[in-house]
């Protein structure tokens, strides 16, 4: 099928779906200037080992290492702006076309674009917490302390080590994942946008729905299962699909 037919088929599936939910990965934010993790030749994990830079093992045993490298990756994501794809998903939610967005991203761009039902299954870079007393702090406080070379940053109340509220390799899944699971189970269409679908347990979600649309620049392990696979940039594909839904 040519691109136009793929967009039309995707629009048809979305229009006939009783409940549609979206799953996004780092690929939806590359057009906002944030590198993804696994794009061949450009992904972050080509240069760094995730188990080294963003894992609980390094955070707990070598906090200085964690704050020198991993933390910088988290900070770098915070000053990006949403792109067309984020805004279209926000409009689709407002129009009741999609229920909401499950995101593996920690860049807060869905919320910045106006999405309300956002399930951050890999945490966020808005807050941090104390490992000892659990006190919540803003991410800015973490950044301030790290910039003042307080590494690891420590809690003002109990002097425990502070950590970002991002789900690191080795962390349990957050409650947001339980909520996302519930919503996927009651959906009949999942639209995956910009994810290699290689990290579990999030990559179990495509197995839980009757209909699946994948919009991704490269192939994923779930392409065989999808009703429609669109090998295009997220904003280009979503722009075309949204125009068909609105004007046809
Ligand atoms: N449009 C569509 N797809 C894109 C675009 C784009 N503009 N840019 C990149 N992609 C695709 C890439 O081809 C790649 O397959 O997006 C996918 C991004 O995959 P990953 O880099 O693996 O990101 P993601 O799937 O979100 O990773 C999951 O791994 O490192 C952990 O916790 C981290 O949440 C992350 C998780």
CSV table of C-alpha atoms and ligand atoms in Angstrom, one decimal:
chain,number,residue,atom,x,y,z
A,1,UNK,CA,0.0,0.0,0.0
A,2,UNK,CA,1.3,3.5,-0.8
A,3,UNK,CA,1.6,6.0,2.0
A,4,UNK,CA,-1.8,7.7,1.2
A,5,UNK,CA,-3.6,4.3,1.5
A,6,UNK,CA,-1.8,3.6,4.8
A,7,UNK,CA,-2.9,7.0,6.2
A,8,UNK,CA,-6.5,6.2,5.1
A,9,UNK,CA,-6.4,2.7,6.6
A,10,UNK,CA,-5.1,4.1,9.9
A,11,UNK,CA,-7.8,6.9,9.9
A,12,UNK,CA,-10.5,4.3,9.2
A,13,UNK,CA,-9.3,2.1,12.1
A,14,UNK,CA,-9.2,5.1,14.4
A,15,UNK,CA,-12.7,6.3,13.4
A,16,UNK,CA,-14.3,2.8,13.9
A,17,UNK,CA,-12.5,2.2,17.2
A,18,UNK,CA,-14.6,2.3,20.4
A,19,UNK,CA,-11.6,3.2,22.5
A,20,UNK,CA,-8.1,4.1,21.2
A,21,UNK,CA,-5.0,4.7,23.3
A,22,UNK,CA,-1.5,5.8,22.2
A,23,UNK,CA,1.9,4.6,23.3
A,24,UNK,CA,4.9,6.8,22.6
A,25,UNK,CA,8.6,6.4,22.8
A,26,UNK,CA,11.7,8.6,22.3
A,27,UNK,CA,11.1,8.6,18.6
A,28,UNK,CA,8.3,11.1,19.0
A,29,UNK,CA,10.7,13.6,20.6
A,30,UNK,CA,13.6,13.4,18.1
A,31,UNK,CA,11.9,16.1,16.1
A,32,UNK,CA,12.1,18.3,19.2
A,33,UNK,CA,15.8,17.8,19.2
A,34,UNK,CA,16.0,15.1,21.9
A,35,UNK,CA,18.1,12.1,20.7
A,36,UNK,CA,16.4,8.7,21.1
A,37,UNK,CA,18.2,5.7,22.5
A,38,UNK,CA,18.4,3.2,19.6
A,39,UNK,CA,18.2,4.9,16.2
A,40,UNK,CA,21.0,3.3,14.3
A,41,UNK,CA,24.1,5.5,14.4
A,42,UNK,CA,22.4,8.3,16.4
A,43,UNK,CA,20.9,6.7,19.4
A,44,UNK,CA,22.2,7.6,22.9
A,45,UNK,CA,22.9,3.9,23.7
A,46,UNK,CA,25.3,3.7,20.8
A,47,UNK,CA,27.7,5.7,22.8
A,48,UNK,CA,26.7,4.9,26.4
A,49,UNK,CA,25.8,1.7,28.2
A,50,UNK,CA,22.3,2.3,29.8
A,51,UNK,CA,23.2,-0.1,32.6
A,52,UNK,CA,26.1,2.2,33.4
A,53,UNK,CA,24.6,5.6,33.1
A,54,UNK,CA,20.9,5.1,34.1
A,55,UNK,CA,20.6,2.2,36.4
A,56,UNK,CA,19.9,1.8,40.2
A,57,UNK,CA,23.2,-0.2,40.5
A,58,UNK,CA,25.2,2.8,39.5
A,59,UNK,CA,23.0,5.3,41.4
A,60,UNK,CA,23.3,3.3,44.7
A,61,UNK,CA,26.9,2.1,44.4
A,62,UNK,CA,28.6,4.9,42.4
A,63,UNK,CA,26.4,8.0,42.9
A,64,UNK,CA,29.2,10.3,41.7
A,65,UNK,CA,29.3,8.4,38.4
A,66,UNK,CA,25.5,8.5,38.1
A,67,UNK,CA,25.4,12.3,38.6
A,68,UNK,CA,28.4,12.9,36.3
A,69,UNK,CA,26.8,11.2,33.3
A,70,UNK,CA,23.3,9.8,33.6
A,71,UNK,CA,21.9,12.9,35.3
A,72,UNK,CA,23.2,15.1,32.5
A,73,UNK,CA,21.2,13.1,30.0
A,74,UNK,CA,18.1,13.7,32.1
A,75,UNK,CA,18.7,17.4,32.5
A,76,UNK,CA,19.3,17.8,28.7
A,77,UNK,CA,15.8,16.6,28.0
A,78,UNK,CA,14.1,19.3,30.0
A,79,UNK,CA,14.4,22.4,27.8
A,80,UNK,CA,12.9,20.9,24.6
A,81,UNK,CA,9.6,22.1,23.1
A,82,UNK,CA,6.8,19.9,21.8
A,83,UNK,CA,6.6,19.2,18.1
A,84,UNK,CA,3.7,18.9,15.7
A,85,UNK,CA,3.2,15.2,16.7
A,86,UNK,CA,2.7,16.1,20.4
A,87,UNK,CA,0.2,18.8,19.5
A,88,UNK,CA,-1.8,16.6,17.2
A,89,UNK,CA,-2.1,13.9,20.0
A,90,UNK,CA,-3.3,16.7,22.4
A,91,UNK,CA,-5.9,17.8,19.9
A,92,UNK,CA,-7.0,14.2,19.3
A,93,UNK,CA,-7.5,13.8,23.0
A,94,UNK,CA,-9.5,17.0,23.3
A,95,UNK,CA,-11.8,15.8,20.4
A,96,UNK,CA,-12.3,12.5,22.1
A,97,UNK,CA,-10.6,10.6,19.3
A,98,UNK,CA,-8.0,9.0,21.7
A,99,UNK,CA,-8.4,8.3,25.4
A,100,UNK,CA,-4.8,9.4,26.2
A,101,UNK,CA,-1.1,8.8,25.9
A,102,UNK,CA,1.0,6.2,27.6
A,103,UNK,CA,4.6,7.5,27.3
A,104,UNK,CA,8.0,6.0,28.0
A,105,UNK,CA,9.4,9.5,27.6
A,106,UNK,CA,10.4,11.6,30.6
A,107,UNK,CA,10.6,14.9,28.7
A,108,UNK,CA,7.2,16.2,29.8
A,109,UNK,CA,6.5,17.2,26.1
A,110,UNK,CA,3.0,15.6,26.0
A,111,UNK,CA,1.9,17.7,29.0
A,112,UNK,CA,3.5,20.8,27.5
A,113,UNK,CA,1.5,20.2,24.3
A,114,UNK,CA,-1.7,20.1,26.4
A,115,UNK,CA,-2.3,16.3,26.7
A,116,UNK,CA,-4.2,15.6,30.0
A,117,UNK,CA,-4.4,11.8,30.2
A,118,UNK,CA,-0.7,11.0,30.2
A,119,UNK,CA,0.6,7.8,31.8
A,120,UNK,CA,4.4,8.3,32.4
A,121,UNK,CA,5.4,4.6,32.7
A,122,UNK,CA,9.1,5.5,32.9
A,123,UNK,CA,8.7,8.3,35.4
A,124,UNK,CA,9.4,12.0,34.9
A,125,UNK,CA,12.0,14.7,35.2
A,126,UNK,CA,9.8,17.2,37.1
A,127,UNK,CA,10.6,15.8,40.6
A,128,UNK,CA,13.1,13.9,42.7
A,129,UNK,CA,13.0,12.2,46.1
A,130,UNK,CA,15.1,11.3,49.1
A,131,UNK,CA,16.2,7.7,49.3
A,132,UNK,CA,16.1,7.8,53.1
A,133,UNK,CA,13.0,9.9,54.2
A,134,UNK,CA,11.1,9.9,50.8
A,135,UNK,CA,10.8,13.7,50.8
A,136,UNK,CA,9.9,15.1,47.3
A,137,UNK,CA,12.0,17.8,45.7
A,138,UNK,CA,11.7,19.6,42.4
A,139,UNK,CA,14.2,18.6,39.7
A,140,UNK,CA,15.5,22.1,39.8
A,141,UNK,CA,16.7,21.6,43.4
A,142,UNK,CA,18.6,18.5,42.2
A,143,UNK,CA,20.1,20.4,39.4
A,144,UNK,CA,21.1,23.3,41.8
A,145,UNK,CA,22.8,21.0,44.2
A,146,UNK,CA,24.6,19.1,41.4
A,147,UNK,CA,25.7,22.4,39.8
A,148,UNK,CA,27.1,23.4,43.2
A,149,UNK,CA,29.1,20.1,43.1
A,150,UNK,CA,27.1,18.5,45.9
A,151,UNK,CA,27.5,15.0,44.4
A,152,UNK,CA,25.5,13.1,45.3
A,153,UNK,CA,22.9,15.7,46.1
A,154,UNK,CA,21.6,15.3,49.7
A,155,UNK,CA,18.3,15.9,51.4
A,156,UNK,CA,18.1,19.2,53.5
A,157,UNK,CA,16.0,17.4,56.1
A,158,UNK,CA,17.8,14.1,56.8
A,159,UNK,CA,20.9,14.3,54.6
A,160,UNK,CA,19.9,11.2,52.7
A,161,UNK,CA,20.9,10.8,49.0
A,162,UNK,CA,18.4,12.4,46.5
A,163,UNK,CA,17.4,10.7,43.3
A,164,UNK,CA,15.4,11.8,40.2
A,165,UNK,CA,11.9,10.2,39.9
A,166,UNK,CA,12.8,8.6,36.6
A,167,UNK,CA,12.4,4.8,36.3
A,168,UNK,CA,16.0,3.5,36.1
A,169,UNK,CA,17.1,0.1,34.9
A,170,UNK,CA,16.6,-2.0,38.0
A,171,UNK,CA,13.6,0.0,39.4
A,172,UNK,CA,10.2,-1.5,39.8
A,173,UNK,CA,7.5,-0.2,37.5
A,174,UNK,CA,5.6,2.8,38.8
A,175,UNK,CA,1.8,2.8,39.6
A,176,UNK,CA,1.3,4.6,36.3
A,177,UNK,CA,2.1,1.4,34.5
A,178,UNK,CA,-0.7,-0.4,36.4
A,179,UNK,CA,-3.1,2.3,35.3
A,180,UNK,CA,-1.8,2.1,31.7
A,181,UNK,CA,-2.3,-1.7,31.7
A,182,UNK,CA,-5.9,-1.2,32.8
A,183,UNK,CA,-6.6,1.3,30.0
A,184,UNK,CA,-4.9,-0.8,27.3
A,185,UNK,CA,-7.0,-3.8,28.3
A,186,UNK,CA,-10.2,-1.9,27.8
A,187,UNK,CA,-9.0,-0.4,24.5
A,188,UNK,CA,-9.5,-2.0,21.1
A,189,UNK,CA,-6.8,0.0,19.3
A,190,UNK,CA,-3.3,0.9,20.3
A,191,UNK,CA,-1.3,3.4,18.2
A,192,UNK,CA,2.5,3.0,18.9
A,193,UNK,CA,4.5,6.1,17.8
A,194,UNK,CA,8.3,6.3,17.9
A,195,UNK,CA,9.3,3.3,20.0
A,196,UNK,CA,11.5,0.3,19.1
A,197,UNK,CA,9.3,-1.8,21.5
A,198,UNK,CA,12.4,-3.5,22.8
A,199,UNK,CA,12.1,-2.7,26.5
A,200,UNK,CA,9.8,-4.7,28.8
A,201,UNK,CA,7.3,-4.7,30.3
A,202,UNK,CA,6.1,-1.8,28.2
A,203,UNK,CA,6.6,-3.9,25.0
A,204,UNK,CA,4.0,-6.3,26.3
A,205,UNK,CA,1.2,-3.8,25.7
A,206,UNK,CA,0.9,-4.3,21.9
A,207,UNK,CA,-0.1,-7.9,22.6
A,208,UNK,CA,-3.1,-6.8,24.6
A,209,UNK,CA,-5.2,-5.2,22.0
A,210,UNK,CA,-7.2,-6.4,19.0
A,211,UNK,CA,-6.0,-3.6,16.6
A,212,UNK,CA,-2.5,-2.1,16.4
A,213,UNK,CA,-1.1,0.8,14.3
A,214,UNK,CA,2.7,1.3,14.4
A,215,UNK,CA,4.2,4.6,13.3
A,216,UNK,CA,8.0,4.2,13.5
A,217,UNK,CA,11.0,5.1,11.4
A,218,UNK,CA,12.5,1.6,11.6
A,219,UNK,CA,11.1,-1.9,12.1
A,220,UNK,CA,9.9,-3.2,15.4
A,221,UNK,CA,9.4,-6.7,16.7
A,222,UNK,CA,5.6,-6.1,16.6
A,223,UNK,CA,5.3,-5.0,12.9
A,224,UNK,CA,4.1,-8.5,12.0
A,225,UNK,CA,1.1,-8.1,14.3
A,226,UNK,CA,0.1,-4.5,13.3
A,227,UNK,CA,-2.9,-3.8,11.1
A,228,UNK,CA,-1.0,-0.8,9.7
A,229,UNK,CA,2.8,-0.1,9.8
A,230,UNK,CA,3.8,3.4,8.7
A,231,UNK,CA,7.5,3.9,8.2
A,232,UNK,CA,7.4,7.7,8.4
A,233,UNK,CA,8.3,10.5,10.8
A,234,UNK,CA,5.7,10.9,13.6
A,235,UNK,CA,4.6,14.4,12.8
A,236,UNK,CA,4.3,13.7,9.0
A,237,UNK,CA,2.3,10.6,9.5
A,238,UNK,CA,0.0,12.0,12.3
A,239,UNK,CA,-0.5,15.2,10.3
A,240,UNK,CA,-1.8,13.2,7.3
A,241,UNK,CA,-4.0,10.9,9.4
A,242,UNK,CA,-5.5,13.7,11.4
A,243,UNK,CA,-6.4,15.7,8.2
A,244,UNK,CA,-8.2,12.6,6.8
A,245,UNK,CA,-10.1,12.2,10.1
A,246,UNK,CA,-11.0,15.8,10.4
A,247,UNK,CA,-11.9,16.5,6.7
A,248,UNK,CA,-13.2,13.3,5.2
B,1,LIG,N1,9.4,9.5,13.8
B,1,LIG,C1,9.1,8.1,14.0
B,1,LIG,N2,9.9,7.2,14.5
B,1,LIG,C2,11.1,7.7,14.9
B,1,LIG,C3,11.5,9.1,14.8
B,1,LIG,C4,10.5,10.0,14.2
B,1,LIG,N3,10.8,11.3,14.0
B,1,LIG,N4,12.8,9.2,15.3
B,1,LIG,C5,13.2,8.0,15.7
B,1,LIG,N5,12.2,7.1,15.5
B,1,LIG,C6,12.1,5.7,15.9
B,1,LIG,C7,13.5,5.0,15.8
B,1,LIG,O1,13.6,4.3,14.6
B,1,LIG,C8,13.4,4.0,17.0
B,1,LIG,O2,12.9,2.7,16.5
B,1,LIG,O3,11.8,5.7,17.3
B,1,LIG,C9,12.3,4.5,17.9
B,1,LIG,C10,12.9,4.9,19.3
B,1,LIG,O4,13.3,3.8,19.9
B,1,LIG,P1,14.2,3.9,21.2
B,1,LIG,O5,15.3,4.8,20.9
B,1,LIG,O6,14.5,2.4,21.6
B,1,LIG,O7,13.3,4.6,22.3
B,1,LIG,P2,12.2,3.9,23.2
B,1,LIG,O8,11.5,2.8,22.4
B,1,LIG,O9,11.3,4.9,23.8
B,1,LIG,O10,13.1,3.2,24.4
B,1,LIG,C11,12.3,2.6,25.5
B,1,LIG,O11,14.4,2.4,26.7
B,1,LIG,O12,16.4,3.3,27.3
B,1,LIG,C12,15.1,3.0,27.8
B,1,LIG,O13,13.9,4.0,29.4
B,1,LIG,C13,14.4,4.2,28.1
B,1,LIG,O14,12.1,4.8,27.7
B,1,LIG,C14,13.3,4.3,27.1
B,1,LIG,C15,13.1,2.9,26.7
